[in-house]
CSV table of C-alpha atoms in Angstrom, one decimal:
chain,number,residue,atom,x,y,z
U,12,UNK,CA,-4.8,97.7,46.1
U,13,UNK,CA,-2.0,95.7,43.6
U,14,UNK,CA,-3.4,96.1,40.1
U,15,UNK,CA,-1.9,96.4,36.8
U,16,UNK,CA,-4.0,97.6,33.7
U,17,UNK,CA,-2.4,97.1,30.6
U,18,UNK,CA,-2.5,98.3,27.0
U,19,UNK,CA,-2.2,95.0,25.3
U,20,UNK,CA,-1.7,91.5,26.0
U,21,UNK,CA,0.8,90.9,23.1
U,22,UNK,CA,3.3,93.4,21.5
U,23,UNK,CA,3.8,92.9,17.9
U,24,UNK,CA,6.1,90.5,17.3
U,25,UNK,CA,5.9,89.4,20.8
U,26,UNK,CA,4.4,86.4,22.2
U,27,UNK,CA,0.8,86.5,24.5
U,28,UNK,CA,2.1,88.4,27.8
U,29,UNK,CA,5.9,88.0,27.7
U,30,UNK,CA,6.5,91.6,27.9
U,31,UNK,CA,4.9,92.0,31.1
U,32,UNK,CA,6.3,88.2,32.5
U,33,UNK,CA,8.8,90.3,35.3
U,34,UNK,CA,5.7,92.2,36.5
U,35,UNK,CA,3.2,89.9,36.7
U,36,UNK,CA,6.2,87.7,38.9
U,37,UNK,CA,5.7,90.4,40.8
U,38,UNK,CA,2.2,90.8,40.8
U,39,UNK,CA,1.2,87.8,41.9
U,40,UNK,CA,4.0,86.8,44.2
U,41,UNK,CA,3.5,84.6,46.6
U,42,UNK,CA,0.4,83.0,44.6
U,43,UNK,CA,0.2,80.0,42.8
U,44,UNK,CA,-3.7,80.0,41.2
U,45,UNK,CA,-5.4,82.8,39.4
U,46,UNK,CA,-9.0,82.9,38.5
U,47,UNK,CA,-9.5,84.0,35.0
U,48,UNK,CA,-12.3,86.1,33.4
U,49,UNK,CA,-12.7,85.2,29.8
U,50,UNK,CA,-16.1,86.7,28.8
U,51,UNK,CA,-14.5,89.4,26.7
U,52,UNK,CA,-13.8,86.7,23.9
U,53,UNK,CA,-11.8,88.3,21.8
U,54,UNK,CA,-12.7,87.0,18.0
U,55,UNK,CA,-15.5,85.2,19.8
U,56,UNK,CA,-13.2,82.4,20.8
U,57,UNK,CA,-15.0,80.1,23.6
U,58,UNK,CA,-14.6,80.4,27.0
U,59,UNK,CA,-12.6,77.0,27.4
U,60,UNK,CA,-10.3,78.0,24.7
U,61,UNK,CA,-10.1,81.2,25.9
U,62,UNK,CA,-9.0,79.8,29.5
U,63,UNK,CA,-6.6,76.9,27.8
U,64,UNK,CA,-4.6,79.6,26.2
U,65,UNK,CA,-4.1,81.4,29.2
U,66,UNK,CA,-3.4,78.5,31.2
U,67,UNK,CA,-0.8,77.6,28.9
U,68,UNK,CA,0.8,80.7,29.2
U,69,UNK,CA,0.8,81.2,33.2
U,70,UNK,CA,2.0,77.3,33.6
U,71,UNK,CA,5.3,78.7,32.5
U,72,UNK,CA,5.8,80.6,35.6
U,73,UNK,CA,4.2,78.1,38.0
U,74,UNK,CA,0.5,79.5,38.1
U,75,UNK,CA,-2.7,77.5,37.9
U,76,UNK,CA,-5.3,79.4,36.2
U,77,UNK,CA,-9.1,78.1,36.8
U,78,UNK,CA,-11.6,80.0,34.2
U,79,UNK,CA,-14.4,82.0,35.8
U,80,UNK,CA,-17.1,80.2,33.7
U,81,UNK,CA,-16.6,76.7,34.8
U,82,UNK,CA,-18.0,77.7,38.3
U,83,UNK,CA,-21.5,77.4,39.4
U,84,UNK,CA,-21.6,79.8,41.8
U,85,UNK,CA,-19.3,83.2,40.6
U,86,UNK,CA,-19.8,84.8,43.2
U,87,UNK,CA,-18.2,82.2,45.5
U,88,UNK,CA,-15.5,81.7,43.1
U,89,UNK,CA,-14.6,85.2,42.8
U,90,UNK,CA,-14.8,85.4,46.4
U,91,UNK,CA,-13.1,82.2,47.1
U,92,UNK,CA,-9.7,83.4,44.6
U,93,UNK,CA,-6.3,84.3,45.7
U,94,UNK,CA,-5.7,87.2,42.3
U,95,UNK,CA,-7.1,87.4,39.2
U,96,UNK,CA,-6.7,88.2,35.5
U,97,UNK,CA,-9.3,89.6,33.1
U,98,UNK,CA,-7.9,89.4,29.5
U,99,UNK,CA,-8.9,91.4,26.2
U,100,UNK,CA,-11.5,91.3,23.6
U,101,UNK,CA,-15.0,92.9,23.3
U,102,UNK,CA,-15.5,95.6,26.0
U,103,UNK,CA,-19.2,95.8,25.7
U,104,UNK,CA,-19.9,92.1,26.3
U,105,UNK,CA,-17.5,91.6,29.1
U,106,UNK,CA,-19.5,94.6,31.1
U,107,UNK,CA,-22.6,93.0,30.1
U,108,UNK,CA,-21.9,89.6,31.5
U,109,UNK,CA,-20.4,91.1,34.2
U,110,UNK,CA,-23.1,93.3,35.3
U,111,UNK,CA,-26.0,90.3,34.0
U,112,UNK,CA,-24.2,88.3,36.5
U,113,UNK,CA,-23.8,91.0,39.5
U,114,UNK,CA,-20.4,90.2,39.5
U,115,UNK,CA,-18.6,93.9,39.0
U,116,UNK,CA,-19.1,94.6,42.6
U,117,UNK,CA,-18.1,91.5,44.0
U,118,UNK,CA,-14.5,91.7,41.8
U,119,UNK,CA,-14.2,95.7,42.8
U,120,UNK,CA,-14.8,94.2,46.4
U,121,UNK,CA,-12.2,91.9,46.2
U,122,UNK,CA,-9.4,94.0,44.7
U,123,UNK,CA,-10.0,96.9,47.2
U,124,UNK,CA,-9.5,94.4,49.9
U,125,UNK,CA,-5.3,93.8,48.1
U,126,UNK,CA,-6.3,90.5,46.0
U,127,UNK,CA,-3.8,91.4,42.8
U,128,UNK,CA,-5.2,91.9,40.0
U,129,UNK,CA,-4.0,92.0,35.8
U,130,UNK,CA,-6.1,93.7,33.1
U,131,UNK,CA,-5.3,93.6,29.5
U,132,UNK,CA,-7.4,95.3,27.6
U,133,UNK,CA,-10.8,95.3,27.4
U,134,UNK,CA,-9.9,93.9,31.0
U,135,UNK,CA,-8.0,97.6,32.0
U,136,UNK,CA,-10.8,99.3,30.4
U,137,UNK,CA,-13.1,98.0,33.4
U,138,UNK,CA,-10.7,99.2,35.7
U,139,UNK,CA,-11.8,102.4,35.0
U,140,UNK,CA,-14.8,104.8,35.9
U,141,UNK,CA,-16.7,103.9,32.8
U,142,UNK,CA,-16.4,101.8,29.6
U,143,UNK,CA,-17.1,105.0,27.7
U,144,UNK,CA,-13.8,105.4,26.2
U,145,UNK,CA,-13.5,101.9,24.7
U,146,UNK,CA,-12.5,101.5,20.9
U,147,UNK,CA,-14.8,98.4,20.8
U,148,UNK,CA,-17.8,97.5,18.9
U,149,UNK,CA,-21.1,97.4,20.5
U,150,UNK,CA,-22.4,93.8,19.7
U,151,UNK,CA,-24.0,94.1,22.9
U,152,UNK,CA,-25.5,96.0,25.1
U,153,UNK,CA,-24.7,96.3,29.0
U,154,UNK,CA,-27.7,97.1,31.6
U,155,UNK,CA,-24.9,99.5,32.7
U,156,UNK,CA,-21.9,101.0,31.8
U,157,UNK,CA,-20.3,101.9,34.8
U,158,UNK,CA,-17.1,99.9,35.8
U,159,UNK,CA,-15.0,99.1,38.5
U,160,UNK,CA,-13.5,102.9,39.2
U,161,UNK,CA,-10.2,101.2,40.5
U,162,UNK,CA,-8.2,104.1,39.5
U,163,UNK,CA,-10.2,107.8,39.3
U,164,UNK,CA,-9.9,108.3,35.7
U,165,UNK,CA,-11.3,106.3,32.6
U,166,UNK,CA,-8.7,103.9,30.0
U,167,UNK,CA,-8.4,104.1,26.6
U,168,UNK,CA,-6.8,100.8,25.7
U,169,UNK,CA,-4.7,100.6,22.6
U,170,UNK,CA,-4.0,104.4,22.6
U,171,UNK,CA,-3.0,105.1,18.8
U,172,UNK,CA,-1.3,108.0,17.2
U,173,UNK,CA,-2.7,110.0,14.4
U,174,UNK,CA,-1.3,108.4,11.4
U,175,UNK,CA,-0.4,111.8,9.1
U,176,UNK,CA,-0.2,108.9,5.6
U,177,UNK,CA,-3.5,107.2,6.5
U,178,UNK,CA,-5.7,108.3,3.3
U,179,UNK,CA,-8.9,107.6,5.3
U,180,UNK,CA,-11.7,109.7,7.0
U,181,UNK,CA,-12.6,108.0,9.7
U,182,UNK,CA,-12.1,110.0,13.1
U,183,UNK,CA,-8.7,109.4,14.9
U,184,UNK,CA,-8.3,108.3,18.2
U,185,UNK,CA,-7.9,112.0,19.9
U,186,UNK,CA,-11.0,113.2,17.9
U,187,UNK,CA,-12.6,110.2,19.8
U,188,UNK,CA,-11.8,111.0,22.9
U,189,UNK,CA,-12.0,114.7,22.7
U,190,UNK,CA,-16.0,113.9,21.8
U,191,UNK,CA,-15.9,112.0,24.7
U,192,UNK,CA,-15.0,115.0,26.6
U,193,UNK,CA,-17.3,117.6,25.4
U,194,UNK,CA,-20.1,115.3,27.1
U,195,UNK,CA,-18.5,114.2,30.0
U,196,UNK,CA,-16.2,115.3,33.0
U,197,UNK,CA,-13.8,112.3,33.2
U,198,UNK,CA,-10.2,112.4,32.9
U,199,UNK,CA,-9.2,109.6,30.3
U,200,UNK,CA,-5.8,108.2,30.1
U,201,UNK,CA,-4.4,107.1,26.8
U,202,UNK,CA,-2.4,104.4,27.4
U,203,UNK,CA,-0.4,103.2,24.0
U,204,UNK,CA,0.5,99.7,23.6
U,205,UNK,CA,3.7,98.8,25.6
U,206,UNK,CA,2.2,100.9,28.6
U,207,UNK,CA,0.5,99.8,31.5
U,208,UNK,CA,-0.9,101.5,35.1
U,209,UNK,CA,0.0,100.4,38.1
U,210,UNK,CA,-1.6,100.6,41.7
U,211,UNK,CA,0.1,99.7,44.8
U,212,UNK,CA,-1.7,100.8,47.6
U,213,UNK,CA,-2.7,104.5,47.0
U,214,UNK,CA,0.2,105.3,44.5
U,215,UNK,CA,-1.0,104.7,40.5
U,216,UNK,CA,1.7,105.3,38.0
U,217,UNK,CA,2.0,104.8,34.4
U,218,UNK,CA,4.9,102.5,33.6
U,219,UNK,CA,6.2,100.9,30.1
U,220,UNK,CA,8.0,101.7,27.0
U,221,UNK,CA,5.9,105.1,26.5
U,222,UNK,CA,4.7,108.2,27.6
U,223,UNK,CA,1.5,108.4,28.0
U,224,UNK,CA,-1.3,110.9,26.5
U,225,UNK,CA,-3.9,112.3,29.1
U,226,UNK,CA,-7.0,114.2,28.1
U,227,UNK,CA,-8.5,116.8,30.4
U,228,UNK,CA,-11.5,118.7,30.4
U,229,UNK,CA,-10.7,122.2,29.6
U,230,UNK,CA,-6.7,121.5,29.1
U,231,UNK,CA,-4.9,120.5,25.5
U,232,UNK,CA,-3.7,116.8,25.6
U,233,UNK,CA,-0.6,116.3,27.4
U,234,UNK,CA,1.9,113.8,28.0
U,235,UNK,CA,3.7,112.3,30.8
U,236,UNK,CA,6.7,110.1,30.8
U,237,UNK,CA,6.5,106.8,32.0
U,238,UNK,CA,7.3,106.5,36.0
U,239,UNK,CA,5.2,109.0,36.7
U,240,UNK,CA,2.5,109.3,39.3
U,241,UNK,CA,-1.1,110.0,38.3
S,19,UNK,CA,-38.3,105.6,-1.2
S,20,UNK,CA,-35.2,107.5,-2.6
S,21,UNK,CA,-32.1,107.1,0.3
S,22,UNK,CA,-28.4,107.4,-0.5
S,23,UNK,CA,-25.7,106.3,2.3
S,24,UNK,CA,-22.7,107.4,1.9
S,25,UNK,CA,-19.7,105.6,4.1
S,26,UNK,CA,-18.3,109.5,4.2
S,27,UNK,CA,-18.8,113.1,4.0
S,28,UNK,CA,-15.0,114.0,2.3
S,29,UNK,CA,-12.8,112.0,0.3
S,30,UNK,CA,-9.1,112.0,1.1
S,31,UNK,CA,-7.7,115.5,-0.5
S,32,UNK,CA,-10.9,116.1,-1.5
S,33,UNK,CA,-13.7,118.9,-0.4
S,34,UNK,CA,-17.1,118.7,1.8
S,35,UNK,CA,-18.9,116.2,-0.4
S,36,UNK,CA,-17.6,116.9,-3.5
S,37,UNK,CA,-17.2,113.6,-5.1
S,38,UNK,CA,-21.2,112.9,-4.2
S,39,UNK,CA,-22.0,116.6,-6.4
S,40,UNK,CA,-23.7,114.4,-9.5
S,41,UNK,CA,-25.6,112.3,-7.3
S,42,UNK,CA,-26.9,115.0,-5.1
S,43,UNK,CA,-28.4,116.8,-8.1
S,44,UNK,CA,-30.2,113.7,-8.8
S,45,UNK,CA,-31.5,112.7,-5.4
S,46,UNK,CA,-32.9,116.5,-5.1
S,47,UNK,CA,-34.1,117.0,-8.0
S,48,UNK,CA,-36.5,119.4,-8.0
S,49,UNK,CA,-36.1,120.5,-4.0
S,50,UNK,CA,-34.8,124.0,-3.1
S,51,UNK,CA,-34.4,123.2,0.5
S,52,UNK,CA,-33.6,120.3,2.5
S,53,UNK,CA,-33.7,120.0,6.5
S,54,UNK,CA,-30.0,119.6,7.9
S,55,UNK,CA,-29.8,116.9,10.8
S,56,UNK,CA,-27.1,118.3,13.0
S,57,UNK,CA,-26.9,116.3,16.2
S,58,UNK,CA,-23.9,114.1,15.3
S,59,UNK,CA,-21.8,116.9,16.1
S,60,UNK,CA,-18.3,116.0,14.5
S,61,UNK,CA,-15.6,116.7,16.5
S,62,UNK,CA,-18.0,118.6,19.2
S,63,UNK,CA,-18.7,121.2,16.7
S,64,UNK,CA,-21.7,123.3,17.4
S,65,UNK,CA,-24.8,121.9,16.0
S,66,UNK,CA,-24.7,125.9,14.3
S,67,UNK,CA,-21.6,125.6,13.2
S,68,UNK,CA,-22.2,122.0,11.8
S,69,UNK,CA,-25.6,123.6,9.7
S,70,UNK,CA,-23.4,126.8,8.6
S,71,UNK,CA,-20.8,124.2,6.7
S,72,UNK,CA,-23.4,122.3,5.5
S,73,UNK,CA,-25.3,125.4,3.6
S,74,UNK,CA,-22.2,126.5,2.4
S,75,UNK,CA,-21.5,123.3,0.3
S,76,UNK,CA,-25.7,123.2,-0.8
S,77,UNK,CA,-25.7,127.1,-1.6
S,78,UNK,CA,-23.3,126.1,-4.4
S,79,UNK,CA,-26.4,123.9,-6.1
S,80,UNK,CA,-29.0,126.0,-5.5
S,81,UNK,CA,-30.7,124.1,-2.6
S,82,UNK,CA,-31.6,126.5,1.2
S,83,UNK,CA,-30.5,124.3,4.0
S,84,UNK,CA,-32.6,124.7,7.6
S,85,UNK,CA,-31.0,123.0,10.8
S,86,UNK,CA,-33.3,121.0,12.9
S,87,UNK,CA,-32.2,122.1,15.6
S,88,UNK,CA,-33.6,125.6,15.0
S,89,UNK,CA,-37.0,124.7,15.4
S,90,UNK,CA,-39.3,124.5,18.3
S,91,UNK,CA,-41.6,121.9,17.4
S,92,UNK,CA,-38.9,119.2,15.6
S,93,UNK,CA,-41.5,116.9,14.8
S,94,UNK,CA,-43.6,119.6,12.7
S,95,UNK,CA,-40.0,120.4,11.0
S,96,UNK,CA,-39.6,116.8,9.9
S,97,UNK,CA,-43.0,116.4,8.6
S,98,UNK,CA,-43.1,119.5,6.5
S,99,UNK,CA,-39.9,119.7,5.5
S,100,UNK,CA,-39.2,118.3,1.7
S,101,UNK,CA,-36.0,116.3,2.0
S,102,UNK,CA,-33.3,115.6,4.7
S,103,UNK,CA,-29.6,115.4,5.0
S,104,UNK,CA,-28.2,113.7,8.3
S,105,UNK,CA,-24.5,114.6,8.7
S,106,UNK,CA,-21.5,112.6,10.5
S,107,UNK,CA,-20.1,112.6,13.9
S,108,UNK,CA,-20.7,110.7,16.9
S,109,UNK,CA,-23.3,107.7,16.2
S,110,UNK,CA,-24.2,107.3,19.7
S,111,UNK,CA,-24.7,111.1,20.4
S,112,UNK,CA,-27.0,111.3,16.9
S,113,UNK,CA,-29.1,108.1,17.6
S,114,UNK,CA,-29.7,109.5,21.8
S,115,UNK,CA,-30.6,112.8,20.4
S,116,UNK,CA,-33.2,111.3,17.3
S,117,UNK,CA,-34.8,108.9,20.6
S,118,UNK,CA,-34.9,111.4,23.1
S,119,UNK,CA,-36.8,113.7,21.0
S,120,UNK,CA,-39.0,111.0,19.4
S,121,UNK,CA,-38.0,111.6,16.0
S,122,UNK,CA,-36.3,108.5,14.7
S,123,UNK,CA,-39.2,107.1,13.5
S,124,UNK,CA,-41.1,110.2,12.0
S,125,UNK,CA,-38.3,110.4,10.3
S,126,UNK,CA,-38.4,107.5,9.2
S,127,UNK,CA,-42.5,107.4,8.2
S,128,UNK,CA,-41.4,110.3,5.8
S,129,UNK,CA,-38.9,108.6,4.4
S,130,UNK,CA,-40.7,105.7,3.9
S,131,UNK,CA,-43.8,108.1,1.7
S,132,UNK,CA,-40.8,108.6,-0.7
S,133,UNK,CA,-38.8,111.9,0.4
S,134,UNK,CA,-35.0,112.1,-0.5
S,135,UNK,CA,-32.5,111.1,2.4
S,136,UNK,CA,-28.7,111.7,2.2
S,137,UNK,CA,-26.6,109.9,5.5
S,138,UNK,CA,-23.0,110.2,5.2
S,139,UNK,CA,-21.0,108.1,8.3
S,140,UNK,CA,-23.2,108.4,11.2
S,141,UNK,CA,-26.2,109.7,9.2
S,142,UNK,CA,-25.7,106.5,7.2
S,143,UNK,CA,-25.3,103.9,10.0
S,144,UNK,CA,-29.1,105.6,11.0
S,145,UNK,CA,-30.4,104.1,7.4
S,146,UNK,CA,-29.5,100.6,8.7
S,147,UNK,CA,-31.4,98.2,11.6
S,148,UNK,CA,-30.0,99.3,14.6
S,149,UNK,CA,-26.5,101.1,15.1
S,150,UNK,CA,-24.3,98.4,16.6
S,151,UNK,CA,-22.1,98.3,13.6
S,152,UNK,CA,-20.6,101.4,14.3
S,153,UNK,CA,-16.9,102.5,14.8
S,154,UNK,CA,-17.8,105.2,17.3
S,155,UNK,CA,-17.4,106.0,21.2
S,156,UNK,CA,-19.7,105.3,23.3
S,157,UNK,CA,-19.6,108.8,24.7
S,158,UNK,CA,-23.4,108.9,25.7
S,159,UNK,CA,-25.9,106.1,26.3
S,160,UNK,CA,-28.7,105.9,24.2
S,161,UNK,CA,-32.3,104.8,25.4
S,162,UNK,CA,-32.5,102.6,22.5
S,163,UNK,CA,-29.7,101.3,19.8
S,164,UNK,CA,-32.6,100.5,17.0
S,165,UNK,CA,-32.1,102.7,13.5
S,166,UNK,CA,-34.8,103.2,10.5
S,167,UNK,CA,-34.2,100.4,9.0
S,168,UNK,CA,-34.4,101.8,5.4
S,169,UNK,CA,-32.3,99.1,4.2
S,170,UNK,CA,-32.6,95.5,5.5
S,171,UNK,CA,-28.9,95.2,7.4
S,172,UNK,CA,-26.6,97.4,9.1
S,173,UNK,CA,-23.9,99.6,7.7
S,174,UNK,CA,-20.2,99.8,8.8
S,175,UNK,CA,-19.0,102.9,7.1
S,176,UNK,CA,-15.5,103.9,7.1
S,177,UNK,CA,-15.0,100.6,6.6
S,178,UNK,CA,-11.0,99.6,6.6
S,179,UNK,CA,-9.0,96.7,5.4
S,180,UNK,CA,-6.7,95.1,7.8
S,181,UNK,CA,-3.4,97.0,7.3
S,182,UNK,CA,-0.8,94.2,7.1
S,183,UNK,CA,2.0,97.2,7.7
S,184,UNK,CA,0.6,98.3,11.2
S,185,UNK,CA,2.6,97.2,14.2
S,186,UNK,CA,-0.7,97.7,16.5
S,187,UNK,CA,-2.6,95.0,18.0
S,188,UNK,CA,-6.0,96.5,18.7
S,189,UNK,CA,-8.9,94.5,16.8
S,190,UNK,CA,-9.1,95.0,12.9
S,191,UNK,CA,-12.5,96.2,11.7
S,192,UNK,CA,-12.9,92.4,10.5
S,193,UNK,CA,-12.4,90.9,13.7
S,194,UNK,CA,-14.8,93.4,15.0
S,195,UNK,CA,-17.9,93.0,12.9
S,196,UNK,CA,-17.0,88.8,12.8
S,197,UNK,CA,-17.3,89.1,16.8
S,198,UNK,CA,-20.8,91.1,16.2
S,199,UNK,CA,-21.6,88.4,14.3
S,200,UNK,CA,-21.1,86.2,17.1
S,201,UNK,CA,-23.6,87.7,18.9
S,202,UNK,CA,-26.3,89.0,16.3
S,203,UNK,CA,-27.7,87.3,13.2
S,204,UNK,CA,-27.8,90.8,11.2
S,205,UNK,CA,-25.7,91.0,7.6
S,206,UNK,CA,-23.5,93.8,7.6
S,207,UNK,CA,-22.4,96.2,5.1
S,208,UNK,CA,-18.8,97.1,4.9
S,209,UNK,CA,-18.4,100.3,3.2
S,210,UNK,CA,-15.7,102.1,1.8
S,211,UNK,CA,-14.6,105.3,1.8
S,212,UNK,CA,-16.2,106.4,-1.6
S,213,UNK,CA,-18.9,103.8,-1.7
S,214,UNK,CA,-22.6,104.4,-0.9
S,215,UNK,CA,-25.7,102.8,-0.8
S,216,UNK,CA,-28.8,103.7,-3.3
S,217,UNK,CA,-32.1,102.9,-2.7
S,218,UNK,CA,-34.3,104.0,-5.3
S,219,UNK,CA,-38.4,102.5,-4.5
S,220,UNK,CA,-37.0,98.6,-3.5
S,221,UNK,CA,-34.1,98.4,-5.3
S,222,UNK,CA,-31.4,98.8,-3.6
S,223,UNK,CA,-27.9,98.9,-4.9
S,224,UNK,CA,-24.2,99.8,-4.0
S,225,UNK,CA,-22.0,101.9,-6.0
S,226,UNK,CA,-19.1,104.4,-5.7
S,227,UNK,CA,-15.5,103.6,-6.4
S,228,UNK,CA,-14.6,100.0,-4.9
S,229,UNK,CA,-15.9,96.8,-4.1
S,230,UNK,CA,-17.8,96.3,-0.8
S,231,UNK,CA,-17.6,93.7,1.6
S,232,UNK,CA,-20.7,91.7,3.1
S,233,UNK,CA,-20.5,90.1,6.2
S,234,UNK,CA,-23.1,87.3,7.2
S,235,UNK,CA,-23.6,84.7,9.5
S,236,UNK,CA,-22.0,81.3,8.4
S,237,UNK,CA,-20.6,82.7,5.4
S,238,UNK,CA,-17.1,83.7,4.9
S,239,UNK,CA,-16.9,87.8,4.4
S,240,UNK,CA,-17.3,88.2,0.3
S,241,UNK,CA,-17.0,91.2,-2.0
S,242,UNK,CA,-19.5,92.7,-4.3
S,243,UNK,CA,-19.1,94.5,-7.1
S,244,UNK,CA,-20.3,98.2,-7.3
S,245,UNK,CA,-23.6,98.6,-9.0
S,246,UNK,CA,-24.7,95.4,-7.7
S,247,UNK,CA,-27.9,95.1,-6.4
S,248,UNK,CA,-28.4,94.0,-2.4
C-alpha cells in the first residue's frame, strides 16, 4: 500500500495543502490525474466547488484532478483511477455516501492493490477501522460505520490538547476518546494537526511536526515521536 | 409539562450544579425523591458511582435520589417514580441505552402528564427532537437517533463561540451545526454554558446568564435574549 492520512489539510496560517506539497510529490509520483472524493463537504460547499478548489491547488504541481461525483458509474471510476484523494469535512456524511453507494469496498480494493492514496481529515478518519473516534457532528446517519481498516488502529483527526485556560465544561478531546475506550477494544491514534501516517507497503509510521498521542485499552496515553513505526 | 435543560451540569470554578440550586427548589417543589438517569456515564464513570455524586448534591435540599439502573423492571421505575433527573456524559451511549431498554418514550409519556424533568448536557440534548446536534463521540451506535421531543427543536449544549485566538483548524461549533443544517430542516438551540431551557405547561423560554444563539434554515444564526420565550 502508499497511503498518507493526514491531520489537516491547511495549517494555520498556511495555505490548502502546502505543508504536505514534498510528500504528496512523492506520493503520487509518476501520476499525472487523481480522482477526488468530495462528499465530505466541509461547510456544505458543493461538490463542483469542492472539486474546483482542489483542482486548483494540484494544477500547481502538474496533476489533473476529476471529482468522483461527475461520474455515472463510481464504481468504474474508482476502478478506472491511477491515486486518489479524499479531502475533509463531515465524517458521517462521507461514510454514508460512501457506504449508500457501495463504494468503501471498491476504494479499500484499490488501495490494497498500491493505487496511492491522500486523506485529509475526515478523509484519514476512513482510513481507519471505524469512524467512531471522529470529532464530527452527526447530521447524518451511515447504514454502517465501519471504514476502510487501511491501517489496524482507528484516527482521531485534529487531535487537540487540553486547553488548562479554557473556562468551559465541555469534555476534552482525551475524555473523548478515553469513553471511546471503555466500550471498545480499538487502538486510536491521536494525530495533532501538522501530523500525518504513512503506509508504504507493510511499514506505517507517524511523521510531521509532532508527536503523536496513542490511547490503549488498559495502558495511560502515551506518546511517540514522529518517525516512528506503529 | 415542567422540563428544565440545562447546557451543563458545573459552571467553570463552580460546584456540581450549584448555580441551578434556586431553580431546582422550584422545579421539585414538593418531591422528596427524584429517579437519577445514569447511563450517560461521564468519563466512563460507573453508573454507581455517577448516582452516588448525584445524591450527594440532592441530599443537601432535602430530595432521596434512586438510580435507574438499580431496578429490575425500569419501565415500572419510570412510571412510579415522581420526577427525573438525566445526567451528562456520552449522548450516544445515553440515547442506545434509553432505546434498547424501551424507555425513551415512557419516559417521555410521563413527562408529557406533567412530572418535573432536569437534563443537563446529554440529559438535555434527550429533551430535543432527535440527538444529532450533539458534540459527542460516536462511541456506540444507537438503534435509533430520535429524542423526546419535549421541546420543538434540538439542543446544542456546551455551545462555544468560534475562538478567533485558536491556531486549530478543526470545524467551529458554527460551521458544524450550519453543515447540519444542510442536511436537516430542524432549528437548533445553541446553548451556553449557564443557560437553560424552561418549559413550564407550553411556554417555553430560555434563561440563565447569556444570550443564546438560534440556528435555522435560511436564516442567518441570531441571538436571543434570556427570558425570551421560544
Amino acid at each position: 500500500m502508499n497511503i498518507l492520512l493526514a491531520s489537516t489539510s491547511t495549517l494555520y496560517g498556511g495555505n490548502y495543502l502546502e505543508y504536505l506539497a514534498e510528500e504528496l510529490v512523492k506520493l503520487y509520483q509518476g501520476i499525472d490525474e487523481i480522482l477526488f472524493i468530495p462528499f465530505a463537504r466541509p461547510s456544505g460547499i458543493s461538490l463542483d466547488d469542492y472539486t474546483l478548489k482542489v483542482a486548483g491547488y494540484f494544477s500547481k504541481i502538474n496533476i489533473k484532478v476529476k471529482g468522483l461525483h461527475e461520474f455515472k458509474d463510481k464504481v468504474e471510476a474508482i476502478n478506472s483511477a491511477k491515486a486518489y484523494f479524499t479531502g475533509g469535512g463531515n465524517t458521517f456524511l462521507l461514510v454514508k455516501t460512501l457506504h449508500d453507494e457501495n463504494l468503501m469496498t471498491v476504494l479499500k480494493t484499490n488501495l490494497e492493490n498500491g493505487k496511492p492514496y491522500l486523506g485529509t481529515s475526515a478523509g484519514s478518519n476512513i482510513g481507519g477501522l471505524n469512524m467512531q473516534t471522529t470529532n464530527d457532528m452527526p447530521i447524518v446517519i451511515p447504514s454502517n460505520f465501519n471504514c476502510m481498516g487501511l491501517v489496524p488502529f482507528n484516527i482521531n483527526a485534529h487531535y487537540l490538547d487540553p486547553n488548562p485556560e479554557l473556562q468551559h465544561n465541555g469534555e476534552t478531546r482525551e475524555t473523548r476518546i478515553l469513553e471511546f475506550l471503555t466500550q471498545n477494544e480499538i487502538k486510536v491514534v491521536g494525530l495533532r494537526e501538522g501530523n500525518w501516517i504513512r503506509r508504504i507497503g507493510d511499514r506505517i509510521t507517524v511523521e510531521g511536526l509532532h508527536n503523536t498521542r496513542i490511547f490503549e485499552n488498559g495502558k495511560e496515553p502515551y506518546e511517540v515521536k514522529t518517525g516512528s513505526a506503529l
